[in-house]
Each structure stands twice: as structure tokens, then as C-alpha cells.
């Protein structure tokens, strides 16, 4: 039995999948957080959050890295951790530093920090000669305005250190860019109480569909588990509206996406003890990296993979954190594709009605999760405002997305927001 230190977590699906994977692997964990209430609030009424079922639940200021390093060393001397892990992007860099400090398995801290900073990722990939969009990063308005003119409108503007598509926007002119810069200036601290870097990253707007490549790295070898497709809406924001695994694309496109992701992981140095989710645009000029995320995919993509291949990326995440070879052998699950669609609100108000009917009883439906009436609704500007999701599978081929869209169309007809 191994003992893992879990430092913070997202409160979405991975906050449940990770404790389950640790438990099913025969291990135990200590949970370290600065704010227990953050997790208590996310659990259904009358239940305990799975992370709070840890062997030990310890509070410490996880945002104060200088104080946290010696504190975790002290805990390690008493509790003897075998790995340090997190699913939350905001704590991936500190977890890498903790693992290195304790002499435990993990990717290099510099590699993780570069992957978690969008501007640093761009610089590393460009320095390695990987083709990418034209880009610039600045803090001052005058420099941003000049750089935007050099790149050319329309372009994409984004913060360098936020997640879930927050404040990522297509901007068509200087007025829209100025508006986004003002919005970012009014959001100086992220949801975990960490002060943000005020820099704004400008990128050439890329054409073509977007996919993600799911990989597992162990002992210097990177294994491609598969490619997931992505649908995006909510313009001028980039809100993920659905995914399907595996992506229904020509073999040449899949191969190009995989090779591009492998090149990016190698350039960043993410070839050991990493489960990664690399986003790629298949542009008319060839594949281009959007982002490299050194943790398992969110938005239930990990579960799409499991439903189709039997491969448990949460379990692989635990294994590589322990320095162990993960089990990546596919099994026959009876499904050829699985897809998820999100119910994305396009207006602000209060949810009055959302009738799931008998969706959960249909043979092809794998999951249904919907918000309850009375919920305050915000028009979606990122992946944080969903009203729920629907997941379905197809045992015969790549038809799962069509099944999800058909069911969601009926569900949208029942949606009432006042």
C-alpha cells in the first residue's frame, strides 16, 4: 500500500475519480488544502466530498510556496509519502517542486511551470522549432495595441495563467481588445486566491477543427492513448460544448495530431511521470499546438476514454506519480465511440425548468447530470457555466456524437431560464 499526498484539486469529476483510483489501487492518501469549505460546498447536500475521506485531512497555506516546502518535508518525515499529486492546474507547479524536494517521482518543476504558463509554452515550442501561431505577450496597453496590429485582427487574446477557457476571447479590433484588457485588470486574483500575472497573450487566430491528444509518459517514453475531438461555441469566447473519443478523423490527421503533441511534450521535457492533455488545431497550414496540460483531461474526457478502451487515465495518473508503469492495455468494452455534450446557457437569469425525462433509461446513455431548478444562471463565457451534461456511447462506430446531439436538442426544448 502506497501513501500519496494530494495537494488541492479541482472540484469537478477528477476530484472524485482521483480518490477512487487511489482507493481501487489499494493505496491511501493525505489531503492538503488551504480551504476545506471549498470542497464541502461542492458536495451534494448530506454527503461528504470524496477528498475529505482521506486518511488525513490537513490544512496549510498551499499558496505560500516558501512556507509549504518545509511544512511538507516535516509531514513527510512523519507520514512517509510515496508520491505527491494534484489535478488542479494552479497547483501543478508546486506539486512538481514538492516531489523534487522530497526525492519522489515526478516531472521536472521547470517543465511543469512552462506548460502551466501559456506564454512560456509558446516561447519553449518556438525555440524548439515547432510551428505555431504568431504571438506576443505584454502587460502595458501601448505594447499590446502595437503587437495586435503587427499580428493582425482578428486574433485571440488570453490571460497567461487562467484555466477552463476563462477570458479567452476572439477580438476583432482594438476596441474589443481594450475591453478584454479592462476585464482582466478587474480580475487580479484567481479562484484559489492566487495573484495573477497581468500579462496578456496575443495569438494569431487559427483555422480548422480542434482535437486533444491524451498521453501517458513513464520512464522517458510517451504512450499515445488516443485523440479526442472537440466542439466549441460561445463566440467570441471559446466554450467547449462537447467531445467525442476517438475523434472521427482521417488517419493522416490523427497521425499529424499525435506527432505534434509528442514533439511538444519532448520540447517541454514532459516525458516522465505525466498524464497529459495536449490541445491541437488542425489548421490549413498543418497542426498547431494550442495548449499543453500536464494532467489528465477534464470535462469527462477521461471517462470517454475509459468507456471506449477500458483504460483508466486516473489510475495511470496515480501509477506514474508513484514511479510505476501504468496499465495501458485496451480492453473490449463493447463501445466503439463515446461522446459528451454540455448544456451551455446563452443568457443570464434563473433556471426555472429543465426536464431530463427518461434520458437516463435509454440504452445508449452513459451519464446524465443536470442542474436543479432555482439555480442562478450566467451566460457562458468559459467552461465554468454549464447547466449539465449528457454522455452516450455507440457500440457500432463513430455515432456517439450524433446520439448526444439528438438527445440534447430535445433537452434544450425543455430548458426555461427567466
Coordinates of C-alpha atoms in Angstrom, one line a residue, residues 136-151 153 155 157 174 177 181 198-202:
X136 CA 3.2 38.4 -28.5
X137 CA 2.9 38.9 -24.7
X138 CA 2.8 42.2 -22.9
X139 CA 1.5 43.9 -19.8
X140 CA 1.3 47.5 -20.9
X141 CA -1.6 48.7 -23.2
X142 CA 0.5 50.5 -25.7
X143 CA 2.7 47.5 -26.3
X144 CA -0.3 45.3 -26.6
X145 CA -2.0 47.6 -29.1
X146 CA 1.1 47.7 -31.3
X147 CA 1.6 44.0 -31.2
X148 CA -2.0 43.3 -32.1
X149 CA -1.6 45.5 -35.2
X150 CA 1.5 43.6 -36.1
X151 CA -0.2 40.2 -35.8
X153 CA -7.0 41.3 -36.4
X155 CA -6.8 37.4 -33.2
X157 CA -6.3 37.2 -26.6
X174 CA -8.7 47.4 -30.9
X177 CA -9.1 44.2 -27.1
X181 CA -7.8 44.1 -21.0
X198 CA -1.1 40.8 -15.5
X199 CA 0.4 39.8 -18.9
X200 CA -1.9 39.2 -21.9
X201 CA -1.0 36.8 -24.6
X202 CA -2.0 37.6 -28.2

